[in-house]
């Protein structure tokens, strides 16, 4: 593999969509020729890029500041689903924000850790998107972490879009950001929303003013696409939906309490009893901000 | 927060489902009483756990060894979608495997890194599931990494289930594991499968013998549920589908080339021209194993 190619492949540190465009632009600037096809692949990609930019209503470039709050015990899929779509917004800066100035890895609730990219102290004051993922016991700890809740309350007071997936909405509520707002949460915790100041809505994605909340875990994909369309236009969102090949075909139809056999759904709800109680305790201790 | 509660919350290092069961069992063993409800939450969870175990065809516990291969430039959502479902298999051991004995963070293609949990040298020889995620330029580099491909070929020769999502199937093929097998891949790369020894099938999830492949990125959720049902029974898979609230409602219907406006779909395919060429080059250099 020659040096030029190594340089080219070294560009793969961002989302595929952005990667190919960036690689293409840099390669062309360097007069780079790819493998045995003299520039052909780049000519195709260059035309593709121009065609997309010319598509009515598609906003190809932006400079959004996006902060995704990371905390110990968060559910990684809550974060990584939306992160895929946010990172596909060419020009946007997607920060994984941690309270730890040393940016030590943050352990999720499925047995692995991610490395945050920005300390809360360094997070831009005015954000385009503030995002909070959910979890179970880790989310209870987050609700009881004054530093974390203060950060969310502060950035939330100025963010253009206040967002969450799963039980992340309860954290937004703990920070006083959902008072009087309609919102959703994981099906097992949606009924707790009033204790966090919000009006529960049984929907996959709920928007009320500048607050957009998603339902449990996998709802993050639907949530992110809806938000992406708002910010970059529906054609951009559809292009990224295609990139993600998001044409879901669940093998079963058991993804909500009203669809699953109650003999499975009721005990699954019961499994959350301890977490629900702890969340209620946290809500009762909610500080006014 | 009292010590017992801290201990309890400290148990949140695994999937919610397993967390609550483990927390419940430990709390009961310790005679722990939760908050103001003397054991009530635990009694509910205990009964829920028993009810689930009694459900016909639901296999609650197992001891599967699952290795998810991590490489620089992989698409995180390809990995984290299935990881959520695998980690919800009570008793299973889900390893994020890296070639680096020091387990340094592995950078994905959307701008952040995860911390692998096991070095290839320490990976069990016989696996229940070997999983390979996809990517674009990073996947090309993986195809050209003899150490990585040798590891996949070796573990793949003995694994009970050989699996991938997105362009991960091309890596399985590069390791000689798809010869004569039907498989799928990301829509933009599916037509390359014959160059990697496989017969392409245009489907969300494709199973051929012990090889199960998923389509692009988001197909990992459908792939994981299908595999989970095979291993732990459909009721277990449905219970985890409910936990993940996986009842998708994409706001648009643009997730495959046959659904999106061709004026968007064709340039999106064009954006992959450079990656497709590099993947073809890698296939041409494929070693016989």
CSV table of C-alpha atoms in Angstrom, one decimal, chain A residues 83-252:
chain,number,residue,atom,x,y,z
A,83,UNK,CA,-24.3,9.6,17.6
A,84,UNK,CA,-24.2,7.8,14.2
A,85,UNK,CA,-26.7,10.2,12.7
A,86,UNK,CA,-25.3,13.3,14.4
A,87,UNK,CA,-21.8,12.4,13.2
A,88,UNK,CA,-23.1,12.1,9.7
A,89,UNK,CA,-24.0,15.9,9.7
A,90,UNK,CA,-21.1,17.2,7.6
A,91,UNK,CA,-19.4,20.1,9.5
A,92,UNK,CA,-21.1,19.4,12.8
A,93,UNK,CA,-19.0,19.0,15.9
A,94,UNK,CA,-20.2,16.1,18.0
A,95,UNK,CA,-18.8,16.1,21.6
A,96,UNK,CA,-19.0,13.2,24.0
A,97,UNK,CA,-19.0,15.2,27.2
A,98,UNK,CA,-17.7,14.0,30.6
A,99,UNK,CA,-17.6,15.5,34.0
A,100,UNK,CA,-14.0,14.1,34.3
A,101,UNK,CA,-11.4,16.7,33.1
A,102,UNK,CA,-9.1,13.7,32.5
A,103,UNK,CA,-11.6,12.2,30.1
A,104,UNK,CA,-11.2,8.7,31.5
A,105,UNK,CA,-13.3,6.0,29.9
A,106,UNK,CA,-17.0,6.0,30.8
A,107,UNK,CA,-18.4,2.5,31.6
A,108,UNK,CA,-21.9,1.8,30.2
A,109,UNK,CA,-24.4,-0.7,31.5
A,110,UNK,CA,-23.7,-3.4,29.0
A,111,UNK,CA,-20.1,-4.1,30.0
A,112,UNK,CA,-17.8,-1.8,28.0
A,113,UNK,CA,-16.6,1.7,28.1
A,114,UNK,CA,-16.3,4.6,25.6
A,115,UNK,CA,-13.7,7.4,25.7
A,116,UNK,CA,-15.3,10.9,26.1
A,117,UNK,CA,-14.0,13.6,23.8
A,118,UNK,CA,-14.6,16.8,25.8
A,119,UNK,CA,-14.7,17.8,29.5
A,120,UNK,CA,-17.8,19.6,30.7
A,121,UNK,CA,-15.6,22.6,31.7
A,122,UNK,CA,-14.6,22.9,28.0
A,123,UNK,CA,-18.1,22.5,26.5
A,124,UNK,CA,-19.4,25.4,24.4
A,125,UNK,CA,-21.9,27.5,26.3
A,126,UNK,CA,-24.4,27.7,23.5
A,127,UNK,CA,-25.2,24.3,21.9
A,128,UNK,CA,-27.3,23.4,18.9
A,129,UNK,CA,-28.1,20.1,20.5
A,130,UNK,CA,-27.8,18.9,24.1
A,131,UNK,CA,-28.5,15.2,24.3
A,132,UNK,CA,-28.9,12.9,27.3
A,133,UNK,CA,-28.9,9.1,27.1
A,134,UNK,CA,-30.8,6.8,29.5
A,135,UNK,CA,-30.0,3.8,31.6
A,136,UNK,CA,-31.3,2.2,34.8
A,137,UNK,CA,-29.3,2.3,38.1
A,138,UNK,CA,-26.6,4.5,36.4
A,139,UNK,CA,-29.3,7.0,35.5
A,140,UNK,CA,-30.4,7.1,39.2
A,141,UNK,CA,-26.8,8.0,40.1
A,142,UNK,CA,-26.7,10.7,37.4
A,143,UNK,CA,-29.9,12.2,38.9
A,144,UNK,CA,-28.2,12.4,42.2
A,145,UNK,CA,-25.0,14.0,40.8
A,146,UNK,CA,-25.4,17.7,41.4
A,147,UNK,CA,-22.4,18.6,39.1
A,148,UNK,CA,-23.9,16.7,36.2
A,149,UNK,CA,-27.4,18.0,36.7
A,150,UNK,CA,-26.1,21.6,37.1
A,151,UNK,CA,-24.2,21.3,33.8
A,152,UNK,CA,-27.4,20.0,32.0
A,153,UNK,CA,-29.5,22.7,33.6
A,154,UNK,CA,-27.0,25.4,32.5
A,155,UNK,CA,-26.4,24.3,28.9
A,156,UNK,CA,-30.1,23.3,28.6
A,157,UNK,CA,-31.1,26.9,29.4
A,158,UNK,CA,-29.3,28.1,26.2
A,159,UNK,CA,-29.4,25.0,23.9
A,160,UNK,CA,-31.3,25.3,20.6
A,161,UNK,CA,-32.5,21.7,21.0
A,162,UNK,CA,-32.9,19.9,24.3
A,163,UNK,CA,-33.0,16.2,23.6
A,164,UNK,CA,-32.9,12.7,25.2
A,165,UNK,CA,-33.5,9.0,24.5
A,166,UNK,CA,-35.0,6.5,27.0
A,167,UNK,CA,-34.8,7.4,30.7
A,168,UNK,CA,-32.5,10.4,29.7
A,169,UNK,CA,-35.8,12.4,29.7
A,170,UNK,CA,-36.0,11.9,33.5
A,171,UNK,CA,-32.5,13.4,33.8
A,172,UNK,CA,-33.7,16.4,31.7
A,173,UNK,CA,-36.6,16.6,34.1
A,174,UNK,CA,-34.3,16.4,37.2
A,175,UNK,CA,-32.5,19.4,35.8
A,176,UNK,CA,-35.8,21.3,35.6
A,177,UNK,CA,-35.9,21.4,31.8
A,178,UNK,CA,-39.2,19.6,31.3
A,179,UNK,CA,-41.5,21.6,33.5
A,180,UNK,CA,-44.8,21.8,31.7
A,181,UNK,CA,-43.4,20.0,28.6
A,182,UNK,CA,-44.8,17.0,26.8
A,183,UNK,CA,-42.2,14.2,26.7
A,184,UNK,CA,-41.7,10.5,26.4
A,185,UNK,CA,-39.3,8.0,28.0
A,186,UNK,CA,-38.7,4.2,28.1
A,187,UNK,CA,-42.2,2.4,28.3
A,188,UNK,CA,-41.3,1.2,31.8
A,189,UNK,CA,-40.7,4.7,33.2
A,190,UNK,CA,-43.0,6.9,31.1
A,191,UNK,CA,-45.5,7.1,33.9
A,192,UNK,CA,-42.8,8.6,36.2
A,193,UNK,CA,-42.5,11.8,34.0
A,194,UNK,CA,-45.0,13.8,36.0
A,195,UNK,CA,-42.8,13.4,39.1
A,196,UNK,CA,-40.1,15.1,36.9
A,197,UNK,CA,-42.4,17.9,35.9
A,198,UNK,CA,-43.4,16.6,32.4
A,199,UNK,CA,-46.6,15.5,30.8
A,200,UNK,CA,-46.1,11.9,29.5
A,201,UNK,CA,-47.0,11.1,25.9
A,202,UNK,CA,-47.0,7.5,24.6
A,203,UNK,CA,-45.2,8.1,21.4
A,204,UNK,CA,-41.9,7.0,19.8
A,205,UNK,CA,-40.6,10.6,19.4
A,206,UNK,CA,-42.2,13.6,21.1
A,207,UNK,CA,-41.5,17.3,20.3
A,208,UNK,CA,-42.7,20.2,22.4
A,209,UNK,CA,-41.1,23.5,21.6
A,210,UNK,CA,-37.3,23.0,21.6
A,211,UNK,CA,-37.5,19.7,23.6
A,212,UNK,CA,-37.4,16.5,21.6
A,213,UNK,CA,-37.5,13.2,23.5
A,214,UNK,CA,-37.3,9.6,22.2
A,215,UNK,CA,-38.8,6.4,23.8
A,216,UNK,CA,-36.7,3.5,25.0
A,217,UNK,CA,-33.2,2.6,23.7
A,218,UNK,CA,-33.8,1.7,20.0
A,219,UNK,CA,-36.1,4.8,19.6
A,220,UNK,CA,-32.8,6.8,19.4
A,221,UNK,CA,-32.6,6.0,15.6
A,222,UNK,CA,-36.1,7.3,14.9
A,223,UNK,CA,-35.5,10.3,17.2
A,224,UNK,CA,-32.2,11.2,15.5
A,225,UNK,CA,-33.7,11.0,12.0
A,226,UNK,CA,-36.5,13.3,13.0
A,227,UNK,CA,-34.2,15.8,14.5
A,228,UNK,CA,-31.7,15.6,11.5
A,229,UNK,CA,-34.6,16.4,9.2
A,230,UNK,CA,-35.4,19.5,11.2
A,231,UNK,CA,-31.9,20.7,11.1
A,232,UNK,CA,-30.6,19.7,7.7
A,233,UNK,CA,-33.8,19.1,5.8
A,234,UNK,CA,-35.7,15.9,5.1
A,235,UNK,CA,-33.6,15.0,2.0
A,236,UNK,CA,-30.4,15.0,4.1
A,237,UNK,CA,-32.1,12.8,6.7
A,238,UNK,CA,-33.3,10.4,4.0
A,239,UNK,CA,-29.8,10.2,2.6
A,240,UNK,CA,-28.4,9.3,6.0
A,241,UNK,CA,-31.3,6.8,6.5
A,242,UNK,CA,-30.1,5.1,3.3
A,243,UNK,CA,-26.5,5.2,4.5
A,244,UNK,CA,-27.6,3.5,7.7
A,245,UNK,CA,-29.8,1.1,5.7
A,246,UNK,CA,-32.5,1.9,8.2
A,247,UNK,CA,-35.4,-0.1,6.8
A,248,UNK,CA,-36.1,-2.1,9.9
A,249,UNK,CA,-37.5,-5.6,9.8
A,250,UNK,CA,-37.8,-6.8,13.4
A,251,UNK,CA,-38.2,-10.6,13.3
A,252,UNK,CA,-40.9,-10.4,16.0
